[in-house]
């Protein structure tokens, strides 16, 4: 895939690489969601915007009132968006496109959208696992369930990322590198770490091993 804008995966995951259960996120963490929104919306150049690429199931998991995700060019991937209409613009104002493959999506953004500053791949499992080979960065929120004496509340998961591919292809950058990677305006907590609803989480950056 030829590419100009930086392409980054944005994901929140548990230590076992779990990201989802029955088509949705197993947690509802408002601080983490605010970070997701800021990261994917903010650009350095105010005349540009970012694109978010997602699979059809992820699109359907976003509450209707929040989609298309505002201030971002939304691209939804589905194999059933086939035939000759590979790049169909559904609604110009709402900037929601549907495309039949992720490679086509990246290509089309490169060719027809010079106003796109960064491309963020926002899931889900199938899309992430198909993107390892051409993404530059991973913005991973590492979640941990805080253990209490009575019980651990680790949610049931049915969707996972490919850990081997992450470890073999990417290396974790330090905390400073994350703040330098993100446009100013994206707020990071002290030490890039936070807590909410029995979860501890750390915002991290991984870059491709060249
Ligand atoms: N990456 C990270 N770090 N956290 C996530 O929760 C996450 N979620 C997805 C992909 N990557 C992620 C996919 N799931 C919304 C809902 C689900 C979703 C992604 C986005 C959503 O509604 N976002 C709104 C804000 C909603 C709110 O304020 O509660 C948005 O405008 O981004």
Tab-separated table of C-alpha atoms and ligand atoms in Angstrom:
chain	number	residue	atom	x	y	z
A	1	UNK	CA	0.000	0.000	0.000
A	2	UNK	CA	1.463	3.372	-0.947
A	3	UNK	CA	0.891	6.050	1.646
A	4	UNK	CA	1.538	9.644	2.546
A	5	UNK	CA	-0.264	10.482	5.793
A	6	UNK	CA	0.859	8.772	8.967
A	7	UNK	CA	-1.297	5.729	9.669
A	8	UNK	CA	-1.893	4.787	13.292
A	9	UNK	CA	-4.001	2.211	15.049
A	10	UNK	CA	-5.956	3.399	18.079
A	11	UNK	CA	-7.059	0.685	20.477
A	12	UNK	CA	-7.716	0.012	24.144
A	13	UNK	CA	-6.876	-3.466	25.357
A	14	UNK	CA	-6.392	-5.759	28.313
A	15	UNK	CA	-3.145	-7.689	28.973
A	16	UNK	CA	-4.480	-10.709	27.074
A	17	UNK	CA	-4.980	-8.384	24.051
A	18	UNK	CA	-8.760	-8.530	24.462
A	19	UNK	CA	-10.563	-5.590	22.859
A	20	UNK	CA	-14.225	-6.514	22.686
A	21	UNK	CA	-17.164	-8.698	23.549
A	22	UNK	CA	-20.268	-9.379	21.449
A	23	UNK	CA	-19.654	-6.483	19.124
A	24	UNK	CA	-19.022	-3.760	21.686
A	25	UNK	CA	-16.487	-2.498	24.166
A	26	UNK	CA	-16.641	-4.431	27.457
A	27	UNK	CA	-16.073	-1.195	29.432
A	28	UNK	CA	-17.355	2.345	29.445
A	29	UNK	CA	-14.492	4.618	30.483
A	30	UNK	CA	-15.291	8.265	29.868
A	31	UNK	CA	-11.717	9.551	30.362
A	32	UNK	CA	-10.396	7.001	27.927
A	33	UNK	CA	-13.142	7.786	25.407
A	34	UNK	CA	-12.344	11.492	25.737
A	35	UNK	CA	-8.712	10.700	24.913
A	36	UNK	CA	-9.831	8.666	21.880
A	37	UNK	CA	-11.984	11.553	20.701
A	38	UNK	CA	-9.225	14.149	21.177
A	39	UNK	CA	-6.545	12.031	19.530
A	40	UNK	CA	-8.611	11.174	16.482
A	41	UNK	CA	-10.096	14.689	16.085
A	42	UNK	CA	-7.107	16.974	16.676
A	43	UNK	CA	-4.876	18.093	13.825
A	44	UNK	CA	-1.747	20.228	13.759
A	45	UNK	CA	-2.959	22.043	10.630
A	46	UNK	CA	-6.385	23.582	11.299
A	47	UNK	CA	-7.222	23.375	7.591
A	48	UNK	CA	-6.951	19.602	7.719
A	49	UNK	CA	-8.848	16.790	9.375
A	50	UNK	CA	-8.109	13.202	10.222
A	51	UNK	CA	-9.714	10.127	8.738
A	52	UNK	CA	-10.976	7.243	10.852
A	53	UNK	CA	-11.180	3.843	9.184
A	54	UNK	CA	-13.334	1.205	10.828
A	55	UNK	CA	-14.991	-2.097	10.077
A	56	UNK	CA	-18.734	-2.383	9.583
A	57	UNK	CA	-19.271	-3.981	13.000
A	58	UNK	CA	-17.421	-1.175	14.761
A	59	UNK	CA	-19.527	1.379	12.864
A	60	UNK	CA	-22.662	-0.370	14.099
A	61	UNK	CA	-21.329	-0.405	17.676
A	62	UNK	CA	-21.046	3.385	17.780
A	63	UNK	CA	-24.237	4.892	19.213
A	64	UNK	CA	-26.272	6.464	16.409
A	65	UNK	CA	-26.104	9.898	17.982
A	66	UNK	CA	-22.296	9.814	17.823
A	67	UNK	CA	-21.872	8.661	14.237
A	68	UNK	CA	-20.442	9.565	11.903
A	69	UNK	CA	-17.788	10.624	14.412
A	70	UNK	CA	-17.823	14.432	14.094
A	71	UNK	CA	-14.905	16.434	12.668
A	72	UNK	CA	-13.346	13.312	11.187
A	73	UNK	CA	-13.657	11.751	7.748
A	74	UNK	CA	-15.387	8.440	8.516
A	75	UNK	CA	-14.604	5.428	6.340
A	76	UNK	CA	-16.429	2.152	6.875
A	77	UNK	CA	-15.128	-1.124	5.443
A	78	UNK	CA	-17.291	-4.076	4.472
A	79	UNK	CA	-16.789	-6.889	1.978
A	80	UNK	CA	-20.398	-6.447	0.917
A	81	UNK	CA	-19.691	-2.900	-0.278
A	82	UNK	CA	-18.444	-4.520	-3.457
A	83	UNK	CA	-19.048	-4.458	-7.173
A	84	UNK	CA	-17.846	-1.377	-8.952
A	85	UNK	CA	-18.862	1.116	-6.306
A	86	UNK	CA	-15.765	0.870	-4.197
A	87	UNK	CA	-15.655	4.460	-3.056
A	88	UNK	CA	-19.150	5.665	-2.536
A	89	UNK	CA	-19.825	8.927	-0.810
A	90	UNK	CA	-23.015	8.491	1.166
A	91	UNK	CA	-23.400	11.929	2.556
A	92	UNK	CA	-21.006	14.761	1.826
A	93	UNK	CA	-21.923	16.782	4.869
A	94	UNK	CA	-21.589	13.876	7.222
A	95	UNK	CA	-18.463	12.619	5.428
A	96	UNK	CA	-19.223	8.971	5.700
A	97	UNK	CA	-17.760	6.731	3.028
A	98	UNK	CA	-18.096	3.024	2.488
A	99	UNK	CA	-15.349	1.023	0.839
A	100	UNK	CA	-14.830	-2.684	0.269
A	101	UNK	CA	-11.244	-3.103	1.439
A	102	UNK	CA	-8.885	-1.384	3.789
A	103	UNK	CA	-6.161	-1.211	1.138
A	104	UNK	CA	-8.565	0.546	-1.202
A	105	UNK	CA	-9.537	2.927	1.590
A	106	UNK	CA	-5.924	3.949	2.260
A	107	UNK	CA	-5.228	4.304	-1.465
A	108	UNK	CA	-8.280	6.454	-2.059
A	109	UNK	CA	-7.507	8.689	0.894
A	110	UNK	CA	-4.015	9.215	-0.492
A	111	UNK	CA	-5.214	10.014	-3.977
A	112	UNK	CA	-8.390	11.999	-3.357
A	113	UNK	CA	-7.979	13.481	0.111
A	114	UNK	CA	-4.893	15.668	0.432
A	115	UNK	CA	-6.778	17.391	3.279
A	116	UNK	CA	-6.358	14.307	5.500
A	117	UNK	CA	-3.579	14.799	8.054
A	118	UNK	CA	-3.498	11.382	9.691
A	119	UNK	CA	-5.328	8.126	9.173
A	120	UNK	CA	-6.500	6.412	12.345
A	121	UNK	CA	-7.589	2.806	12.208
A	122	UNK	CA	-10.162	2.343	14.947
A	123	UNK	CA	-11.057	-1.323	14.746
A	124	UNK	CA	-12.354	-3.803	15.324
A	125	UNK	CA	-10.419	-7.025	15.599
A	126	UNK	CA	-10.560	-8.063	11.998
A	127	UNK	CA	-9.539	-4.633	10.731
A	128	UNK	CA	-6.715	-4.249	13.260
A	129	UNK	CA	-5.316	-7.672	12.492
A	130	UNK	CA	-5.393	-6.882	8.761
A	131	UNK	CA	-3.550	-3.576	9.283
A	132	UNK	CA	-0.339	-4.686	11.003
A	133	UNK	CA	1.530	-4.827	7.733
A	134	UNK	CA	1.137	-1.196	6.721
A	135	UNK	CA	0.583	0.922	9.840
A	136	UNK	CA	3.341	3.181	11.167
A	137	UNK	CA	2.225	3.507	14.783
A	138	UNK	CA	0.007	2.025	17.432
A	139	UNK	CA	-1.649	4.195	20.040
A	140	UNK	CA	-2.485	1.587	22.627
A	141	UNK	CA	-4.279	2.213	25.863
A	142	UNK	CA	-3.124	-0.587	28.127
A	143	UNK	CA	-5.959	-1.392	30.482
A	144	UNK	CA	-5.659	-3.377	33.678
A	145	UNK	CA	-8.466	-4.471	35.945
A	146	UNK	CA	-7.626	-3.425	39.486
A	147	UNK	CA	-7.861	-6.450	41.754
A	148	UNK	CA	-9.899	-6.191	44.902
A	149	UNK	CA	-9.752	-8.734	47.734
A	150	UNK	CA	-13.217	-10.112	47.079
A	151	UNK	CA	-13.186	-10.424	43.343
A	152	UNK	CA	-11.509	-9.490	40.113
A	153	UNK	CA	-13.819	-8.036	37.529
A	154	UNK	CA	-12.033	-9.018	34.359
A	155	UNK	CA	-14.671	-8.821	31.646
A	156	UNK	CA	-15.383	-11.683	29.289
A	157	UNK	CA	-13.820	-11.031	25.889
A	158	UNK	CA	-14.300	-12.646	22.513
A	159	UNK	CA	-12.157	-10.426	20.260
A	160	UNK	CA	-8.370	-10.197	20.494
A	161	UNK	CA	-5.422	-8.605	18.740
A	162	UNK	CA	-2.554	-10.654	17.401
A	163	UNK	CA	0.086	-10.253	20.108
A	164	UNK	CA	2.897	-11.903	18.136
A	165	UNK	CA	2.508	-9.427	15.286
A	166	UNK	CA	2.574	-6.477	17.646
A	167	UNK	CA	5.684	-7.702	19.466
A	168	UNK	CA	7.561	-8.712	16.309
A	169	UNK	CA	6.810	-5.631	14.270
A	170	UNK	CA	6.701	-2.756	16.750
A	171	UNK	CA	8.539	-1.374	19.746
A	172	UNK	CA	7.178	0.666	22.618
A	173	UNK	CA	8.341	4.286	22.726
A	174	UNK	CA	8.904	6.208	25.951
A	175	UNK	CA	6.391	8.522	27.616
A	176	UNK	CA	7.926	11.650	26.134
A	177	UNK	CA	7.651	10.251	22.608
A	178	UNK	CA	3.894	9.902	23.008
A	179	UNK	CA	3.444	13.547	23.996
A	180	UNK	CA	5.584	14.574	21.022
A	181	UNK	CA	3.615	12.374	18.655
A	182	UNK	CA	0.247	13.830	19.653
A	183	UNK	CA	-0.724	17.291	18.394
A	184	UNK	CA	-0.724	19.950	21.101
A	185	UNK	CA	-4.218	20.191	22.523
A	186	UNK	CA	-4.458	16.498	23.286
A	187	UNK	CA	-4.365	16.269	27.066
A	188	UNK	CA	-2.328	13.557	28.749
A	189	UNK	CA	-2.551	12.790	32.480
A	190	UNK	CA	0.571	12.633	34.683
A	191	UNK	CA	2.851	9.795	33.584
A	192	UNK	CA	0.286	9.078	30.836
A	193	UNK	CA	-1.643	7.022	33.392
A	194	UNK	CA	-5.153	7.215	34.775
A	195	UNK	CA	-7.813	5.318	36.718
A	196	UNK	CA	-11.548	4.957	36.313
A	197	UNK	CA	-14.226	2.477	37.404
A	198	UNK	CA	-11.803	-0.124	38.739
A	199	UNK	CA	-9.526	0.080	35.714
A	200	UNK	CA	-5.992	1.419	35.591
A	201	UNK	CA	-4.828	2.548	32.173
A	202	UNK	CA	-1.712	3.799	30.476
A	203	UNK	CA	-1.584	5.567	27.122
A	204	UNK	CA	1.290	4.218	25.048
A	205	UNK	CA	2.887	4.628	21.620
A	206	UNK	CA	4.432	1.829	19.585
A	207	UNK	CA	6.345	2.460	16.378
A	208	UNK	CA	7.237	0.199	13.508
A	209	UNK	CA	10.582	-1.580	13.753
A	210	UNK	CA	12.286	-0.539	10.533
B	1	LIG	N1	-9.444	3.216	21.069
B	1	LIG	C1	-9.400	3.577	22.367
B	1	LIG	N2	-8.252	3.975	22.887
B	1	LIG	N3	-10.502	3.565	23.108
B	1	LIG	C2	-11.695	3.198	22.599
B	1	LIG	O1	-12.699	3.202	23.336
B	1	LIG	C3	-11.797	2.812	21.237
B	1	LIG	N4	-12.986	2.468	20.670
B	1	LIG	C4	-13.000	2.122	19.392
B	1	LIG	C5	-11.813	2.135	18.655
B	1	LIG	N5	-10.662	2.491	19.199
B	1	LIG	C6	-10.623	2.838	20.492
B	1	LIG	C7	-14.267	1.726	18.708
B	1	LIG	N6	-15.467	1.969	19.479
B	1	LIG	C8	-17.202	5.729	19.993
B	1	LIG	C9	-17.842	4.585	20.435
B	1	LIG	C10	-17.257	3.344	20.268
B	1	LIG	C11	-16.021	3.220	19.637
B	1	LIG	C12	-15.387	4.369	19.208
B	1	LIG	C13	-15.975	5.629	19.383
B	1	LIG	C14	-17.829	7.069	20.169
B	1	LIG	O2	-19.025	7.197	20.303
B	1	LIG	N7	-17.012	8.160	20.185
B	1	LIG	C15	-17.433	9.562	20.258
B	1	LIG	C16	-17.426	10.097	21.682
B	1	LIG	C17	-18.475	9.461	22.531
B	1	LIG	C18	-18.533	10.018	23.944
B	1	LIG	O3	-18.148	11.181	24.183
B	1	LIG	O4	-18.980	9.264	24.839
B	1	LIG	C19	-16.422	10.406	19.454
B	1	LIG	O5	-16.815	11.500	19.022
B	1	LIG	O6	-15.281	9.952	19.290
